[in-house]
């Protein structure tokens, strides 16, 4: 092994979907945008389709093409960015369903693909994507006459269950959609834990499937193994890495592994995390470089050939906390250079 390796456990992925599905009495879809949060849209979507997922969500039409290829005809693939200019051929040729976000998108869709199914994305307060209440009030009779396949909105603060924004958005979403015959959806991973009022006709988790918070009981899906390039002795008082930020206080052995911030192991992670030899944690010391990380392996009985930086003991959320970010960002920035393997 000379390159770092990202291993994705598809069984853990499927098990997380089943666990999230069991939290509600409604259908559970799957958000597979951004290449399934960096883990590979095709194997992830194929696994979930086999598990019974019938509603997939991507950010842009191009991503939907890869998902359609993986799962074949049948299941719904909805596109959060809606029907953008230039999307018509992809939407039609790959049976992708745009989630209409604005009156102009509705017009575009009606002109370009009048018989092609669509959904409606509503802005219930996040002010990011979706039709505003006033635009929706005007469009609703025309849109509803065409039977939108879904009506959905997205919560801004669902990872904070007590945040008043959750109920505020629930109220707005209800006001915008009550009385409709279309299936409705409001909850992503966080919303799944807010109670049945938030579930409507289906939930659409993303990050929880991949082992991230706010799904606290998620099984870890990703492991990352880093090959050790060399191990060196370091004397008391000698420093390691850029900026001399770590200085040996005992005679030490330092392993240098082949991965760094160019692989999404952010420089901001700094200290405070470990790399594992089996279940034995070894502290990461010194600054994380572009392609190299230094690890104190003094307490290991022998020099390791590889060290694992992501596993069941140290999760994407632990790395995220050390870097001052969220698990989503760690997942999606991992390893363009890593070799990827899948465990069925
Ligand atoms: C990303 C996204 C989701 C999934 O969110 P998670 O927090 O990853 O579960 C659901 N809906 C929309 C509109 C999104 O953008």
Coordinates of C-alpha atoms and ligand atoms in Angstrom, one line a residue:
X1 CA 0.0 0.0 0.0
X2 CA 1.6 3.3 -1.1
X3 CA -1.4 5.5 -1.2
X4 CA -3.9 6.2 1.5
X5 CA -7.0 4.1 1.3
X6 CA -10.7 5.0 1.9
X7 CA -12.8 2.0 2.7
X8 CA -16.6 2.3 2.5
X9 CA -18.7 -0.3 4.4
X10 CA -21.8 -0.7 2.3
X11 CA -23.3 -2.9 4.9
X12 CA -23.0 -0.2 7.5
X13 CA -24.6 2.2 5.0
X14 CA -27.5 -0.1 4.5
X15 CA -27.9 -0.6 8.2
X16 CA -27.9 3.1 8.8
X17 CA -30.7 3.6 6.2
X18 CA -32.7 0.8 7.9
X19 CA -32.2 2.3 11.3
X20 CA -33.3 5.8 10.1
X21 CA -36.3 4.2 8.3
X22 CA -37.3 2.5 11.5
X23 CA -37.4 5.8 13.3
X24 CA -40.5 6.9 11.4
X25 CA -43.8 5.4 10.1
X26 CA -43.2 7.0 6.7
X27 CA -41.1 6.3 3.6
X28 CA -37.4 7.1 3.8
X29 CA -35.5 8.4 0.8
X30 CA -31.8 9.1 0.5
X31 CA -29.8 12.2 -0.4
X32 CA -26.8 11.2 -2.5
X33 CA -25.6 14.6 -3.6
X34 CA -21.9 15.5 -3.9
X35 CA -21.0 12.0 -5.0
X36 CA -22.9 10.6 -2.0
X37 CA -21.1 12.9 0.4
X38 CA -17.8 11.9 -1.2
X39 CA -18.3 8.2 -0.8
X40 CA -19.2 7.3 -4.4
X41 CA -22.7 8.0 -5.8
X42 CA -22.8 4.8 -7.9
X43 CA -22.0 2.1 -5.3
X44 CA -23.9 4.0 -2.6
X45 CA -27.0 4.4 -4.7
X46 CA -27.0 0.8 -6.0
X47 CA -26.7 -0.5 -2.4
X48 CA -29.6 1.7 -1.2
X49 CA -31.8 0.8 -4.2
X50 CA -31.3 -2.8 -3.3
X51 CA -32.2 -2.0 0.2
X52 CA -35.5 -0.6 -1.0
X53 CA -34.9 3.1 -1.4
X54 CA -37.3 4.6 -4.1
X55 CA -36.5 8.3 -3.8
X56 CA -33.1 9.7 -4.4
X57 CA -31.9 13.3 -4.2
X58 CA -29.0 15.0 -5.9
X59 CA -27.8 18.6 -6.1
X60 CA -27.6 19.1 -9.8
X61 CA -28.8 17.2 -12.9
X62 CA -25.3 16.0 -13.8
X63 CA -25.1 14.1 -10.5
X64 CA -28.5 12.5 -11.3
X65 CA -27.1 10.9 -14.5
X66 CA -24.5 8.9 -12.4
X67 CA -27.2 7.8 -10.0
X68 CA -29.6 6.7 -12.8
X69 CA -26.8 4.7 -14.3
X70 CA -26.3 2.9 -11.0
X71 CA -29.9 2.2 -10.1
X72 CA -31.6 1.8 -13.5
X73 CA -35.1 2.9 -14.4
X74 CA -37.8 3.2 -11.8
X75 CA -36.9 5.0 -8.6
X76 CA -37.3 8.7 -8.5
X77 CA -34.2 10.9 -8.7
X78 CA -35.0 14.5 -7.7
X79 CA -32.7 17.4 -8.4
X80 CA -32.5 20.1 -5.7
X81 CA -31.4 22.9 -8.1
X82 CA -34.5 22.3 -10.2
X83 CA -34.7 23.0 -13.9
X84 CA -31.8 25.2 -14.7
X85 CA -31.0 26.6 -18.1
X86 CA -29.3 23.8 -20.1
X87 CA -30.7 21.0 -18.0
X88 CA -33.6 20.0 -20.3
X89 CA -31.8 17.2 -22.2
X90 CA -30.4 15.6 -19.0
X91 CA -33.7 15.7 -17.2
X92 CA -35.5 14.1 -20.1
X93 CA -32.9 11.6 -21.2
X94 CA -32.2 10.2 -17.7
X95 CA -35.7 10.6 -16.2
X96 CA -34.6 13.1 -13.5
X97 CA -37.2 15.1 -11.6
X98 CA -36.5 18.8 -11.1
X99 CA -37.6 20.4 -7.9
X100 CA -38.9 23.8 -9.1
X101 CA -37.5 26.7 -7.1
X102 CA -38.8 29.8 -8.8
X103 CA -41.5 31.0 -11.1
X104 CA -39.0 31.3 -13.9
X105 CA -38.1 27.6 -13.5
X106 CA -41.7 26.7 -13.6
X107 CA -42.1 28.5 -16.9
X108 CA -39.0 27.0 -18.3
X109 CA -40.1 23.5 -17.3
X110 CA -43.6 24.0 -18.8
X111 CA -42.2 25.2 -22.1
X112 CA -39.4 22.7 -22.4
X113 CA -40.9 19.5 -20.9
X114 CA -44.6 20.0 -20.4
X115 CA -45.4 16.3 -19.7
X116 CA -42.3 15.6 -17.6
X117 CA -43.0 15.2 -13.8
X118 CA -41.7 17.8 -11.4
X119 CA -41.7 18.6 -7.7
X120 CA -41.9 21.9 -5.9
X121 CA -39.3 23.2 -3.4
X122 CA -40.6 25.8 -1.0
X123 CA -38.8 28.3 1.1
X124 CA -40.1 28.0 4.6
X125 CA -37.6 30.4 6.1
X126 CA -34.1 29.3 5.3
X127 CA -33.8 31.8 2.3
X128 CA -31.6 29.5 0.3
X129 CA -33.6 27.7 -2.3
X130 CA -37.3 27.4 -3.0
X131 CA -40.4 29.4 -3.9
X132 CA -41.1 32.3 -1.5
X133 CA -44.6 32.3 0.1
X134 CA -45.8 35.2 -2.1
X135 CA -44.6 33.6 -5.4
X136 CA -46.1 30.3 -4.4
X137 CA -49.5 31.8 -3.5
X138 CA -49.6 33.0 -7.1
X139 CA -48.3 29.9 -8.7
X140 CA -50.0 27.3 -6.6
X141 CA -53.3 26.9 -8.6
X142 CA -51.4 26.4 -11.9
X143 CA -48.8 24.1 -10.4
X144 CA -51.3 21.9 -8.5
X145 CA -53.4 21.4 -11.6
X146 CA -50.4 19.5 -12.9
X147 CA -50.0 17.3 -9.8
X148 CA -46.5 17.9 -8.5
X149 CA -44.9 14.6 -7.5
X150 CA -43.6 16.1 -4.2
X151 CA -43.7 19.4 -2.2
X152 CA -40.8 19.9 0.0
X153 CA -38.9 22.3 2.1
X154 CA -35.7 22.2 4.2
X155 CA -35.0 23.0 7.9
X156 CA -32.2 25.4 8.8
X157 CA -31.7 24.3 12.4
X158 CA -32.8 20.7 12.7
X159 CA -29.6 19.6 14.3
X160 CA -30.7 21.7 17.3
X161 CA -34.0 20.0 18.4
X162 CA -35.1 22.9 20.7
X163 CA -34.4 25.7 18.2
X164 CA -37.6 27.7 17.7
X165 CA -36.8 27.9 14.0
X166 CA -37.9 24.3 13.6
X167 CA -41.5 24.9 14.7
X168 CA -41.6 28.2 12.9
X169 CA -40.6 26.5 9.6
X170 CA -43.1 23.6 10.3
X171 CA -45.9 26.2 10.6
X172 CA -44.9 28.0 7.5
X173 CA -44.5 24.8 5.5
X174 CA -48.0 23.7 6.7
X175 CA -49.5 27.1 5.7
X176 CA -47.9 26.8 2.3
X177 CA -49.0 23.2 1.6
X178 CA -52.0 22.2 3.7
X179 CA -54.8 20.8 1.6
X180 CA -52.5 19.6 -1.2
X181 CA -52.9 16.2 -2.8
X182 CA -49.1 16.0 -3.4
X183 CA -46.9 14.0 -1.0
X184 CA -44.9 16.3 1.3
X185 CA -41.4 16.2 2.8
X186 CA -39.7 18.4 5.3
X187 CA -37.2 16.3 7.2
X188 CA -33.5 15.5 6.5
X189 CA -31.5 13.5 9.0
X190 CA -32.1 16.1 11.8
X191 CA -35.8 16.4 11.1
X192 CA -36.2 12.6 11.4
X193 CA -35.5 13.1 15.2
X194 CA -37.9 16.0 15.7
X195 CA -41.0 13.8 16.0
X196 CA -43.8 12.6 13.7
X197 CA -45.2 16.1 12.9
X198 CA -42.0 16.7 10.9
X199 CA -42.2 13.5 8.9
X200 CA -45.1 14.2 6.5
X201 CA -45.1 11.6 3.7
X202 CA -41.4 10.8 3.5
X203 CA -38.0 11.8 5.1
X204 CA -34.8 12.3 3.1
X205 CA -31.7 11.8 5.2
X206 CA -28.2 12.3 3.9
X207 CA -25.4 12.6 6.4
X208 CA -26.9 10.0 8.9
X209 CA -26.6 7.3 6.2
X210 CA -22.9 8.0 6.0
X211 CA -22.3 7.7 9.7
X212 CA -22.5 11.4 10.6
X213 CA -24.2 13.6 13.3
X214 CA -27.0 14.3 14.1
X215 CA -27.6 10.6 13.9
X216 CA -25.8 9.7 17.1
X217 CA -26.3 5.9 16.8
X218 CA -25.0 5.8 13.2
X219 CA -22.6 3.0 12.4
X220 CA -19.3 4.2 11.0
X221 CA -19.3 3.8 7.3
X222 CA -15.8 5.1 6.4
X223 CA -12.3 4.0 7.4
X224 CA -9.2 5.7 6.2
X225 CA -5.8 3.9 6.3
X226 CA -2.6 5.8 5.8
X227 CA 0.6 4.0 4.7
X228 CA 3.7 4.8 6.9
X229 CA 6.5 6.1 4.7
X230 CA 9.2 6.0 7.4
X231 CA 9.7 5.9 11.2
X232 CA 12.5 7.9 12.8
X233 CA 13.8 8.3 16.3
X234 CA 13.5 11.8 17.7
X235 CA 15.6 13.0 20.7
X236 CA 14.3 15.0 23.7
X237 CA 14.1 18.6 22.7
X238 CA 14.0 18.0 18.9
X239 CA 11.0 19.4 17.0
X240 CA 8.8 17.8 14.4
X241 CA 7.2 19.5 11.3
X242 CA 6.5 23.0 10.2
X243 CA 6.7 25.8 12.7
X244 CA 8.4 23.5 15.3
X245 CA 5.0 23.2 17.0
X246 CA 5.8 19.9 18.6
X247 CA 8.9 19.2 20.7
X248 CA 9.8 15.7 22.0
X249 CA 9.7 15.5 25.8
X250 CA 10.9 11.9 25.8
X251 CA 13.0 9.9 23.4
X252 CA 10.3 9.3 20.7
X253 CA 9.6 7.4 17.5
X254 CA 7.8 9.4 14.9
X255 CA 6.0 7.8 11.9
X256 CA 5.4 9.9 8.8
X257 CA 2.3 8.8 6.9
X258 CA 1.3 9.6 3.3
X259 CA -1.7 11.9 3.5
X260 CA -2.3 15.5 4.4
X261 CA -4.5 18.5 4.0
X262 CA -4.6 18.1 0.2
X263 CA -6.6 14.9 1.0
X264 CA -9.1 16.7 3.2
X265 CA -7.3 16.0 6.5
X266 CA -7.5 19.7 7.2
X267 CA -4.5 21.6 8.5
X268 CA -6.8 23.1 11.1
X269 CA -7.2 19.6 12.7
X270 CA -3.9 20.3 14.4
X271 CA -3.3 18.2 17.4
X272 CA -5.9 16.4 19.6
X273 CA -6.5 13.5 17.3
X274 CA -5.0 10.1 17.0
X275 CA -4.0 7.6 14.3
X276 CA -4.7 4.0 15.2
X277 CA -2.7 0.9 15.0
X278 CA -5.4 -1.7 15.6
X279 CA -7.2 -0.3 18.5
X280 CA -4.2 1.4 20.0
X281 CA -4.3 5.2 19.6
X282 CA -1.1 7.1 18.6
X283 CA -1.2 10.9 18.9
X284 CA -0.9 13.0 15.7
X285 CA 1.9 15.5 16.5
X286 CA 3.2 18.6 14.7
X287 CA 1.4 20.4 11.9
X288 CA -0.5 18.5 9.2
X289 CA 1.4 19.2 5.9
X290 CA 0.0 19.0 2.4
X291 CA 0.9 15.4 1.9
X292 CA 2.3 14.2 5.2
X293 CA 1.2 13.7 8.8
X294 CA 3.5 12.8 11.7
X295 CA 2.4 10.5 14.4
X296 CA 4.0 9.6 17.8
X297 CA 4.3 5.8 17.7
X298 CA 6.7 5.5 20.7
X299 CA 4.2 3.4 22.6
X300 CA 3.7 0.8 19.9
X301 CA 5.7 -2.5 20.4
X302 CA 6.9 -2.3 16.7
X303 CA 6.9 0.1 13.8
X304 CA 3.5 0.1 12.0
X305 CA 3.1 -0.3 8.3
X306 CA -0.1 1.7 8.3
X307 CA -2.2 3.7 10.6
X308 CA -5.9 4.3 10.6
X309 CA -7.2 7.8 11.0
X310 CA -10.9 7.2 10.7
X311 CA -12.6 4.3 12.3
X312 CA -15.3 3.4 14.9
X313 CA -13.2 5.0 17.7
X314 CA -12.5 8.3 15.9
X315 CA -15.3 9.4 13.6
X316 CA -15.8 12.1 10.9
X317 CA -17.4 14.2 13.6
X318 CA -14.3 13.9 15.9
X319 CA -12.1 15.1 13.1
X320 CA -14.6 17.8 12.3
X321 CA -14.6 19.0 15.9
X322 CA -10.8 19.1 15.9
X323 CA -10.9 21.1 12.7
X324 CA -13.7 23.5 13.8
X325 CA -16.0 22.3 11.1
X326 CA -18.8 19.7 10.6
X327 CA -18.7 16.0 9.7
X328 CA -20.3 16.9 6.3
X329 CA -17.3 18.9 5.3
X330 CA -14.8 16.2 6.4
X331 CA -16.7 13.5 4.4
X332 CA -17.0 15.5 1.2
X333 CA -13.4 16.7 1.2
X334 CA -11.8 13.3 1.9
X335 CA -9.4 11.9 -0.5
X336 CA -9.6 12.7 -4.2
X337 CA -6.2 11.0 -4.2
X338 CA -7.2 8.1 -1.9
X339 CA -7.8 4.7 -3.5
X340 CA -11.3 3.7 -2.7
X341 CA -12.5 0.3 -1.7
X342 CA -15.9 -1.0 -0.9
X343 CA -16.9 -3.7 1.6
X344 CA -20.1 -5.4 0.6
Ligands
LIG1 C1 -28.4 18.1 1.9 C2 -29.9 18.1 2.0 C3 -30.6 17.1 2.6 C4 -29.9 16.1 3.5 O1 -29.5 16.7 4.7 P1 -28.7 15.9 5.8 O2 -28.5 16.9 6.9 O3 -27.4 15.4 5.2 O4 -29.5 14.7 6.2 C5 -32.0 17.1 2.5 N1 -32.6 18.1 1.9 C6 -32.0 19.1 1.2 C7 -32.8 20.1 0.5 C8 -30.6 19.2 1.3 O5 -30.0 20.2 0.7

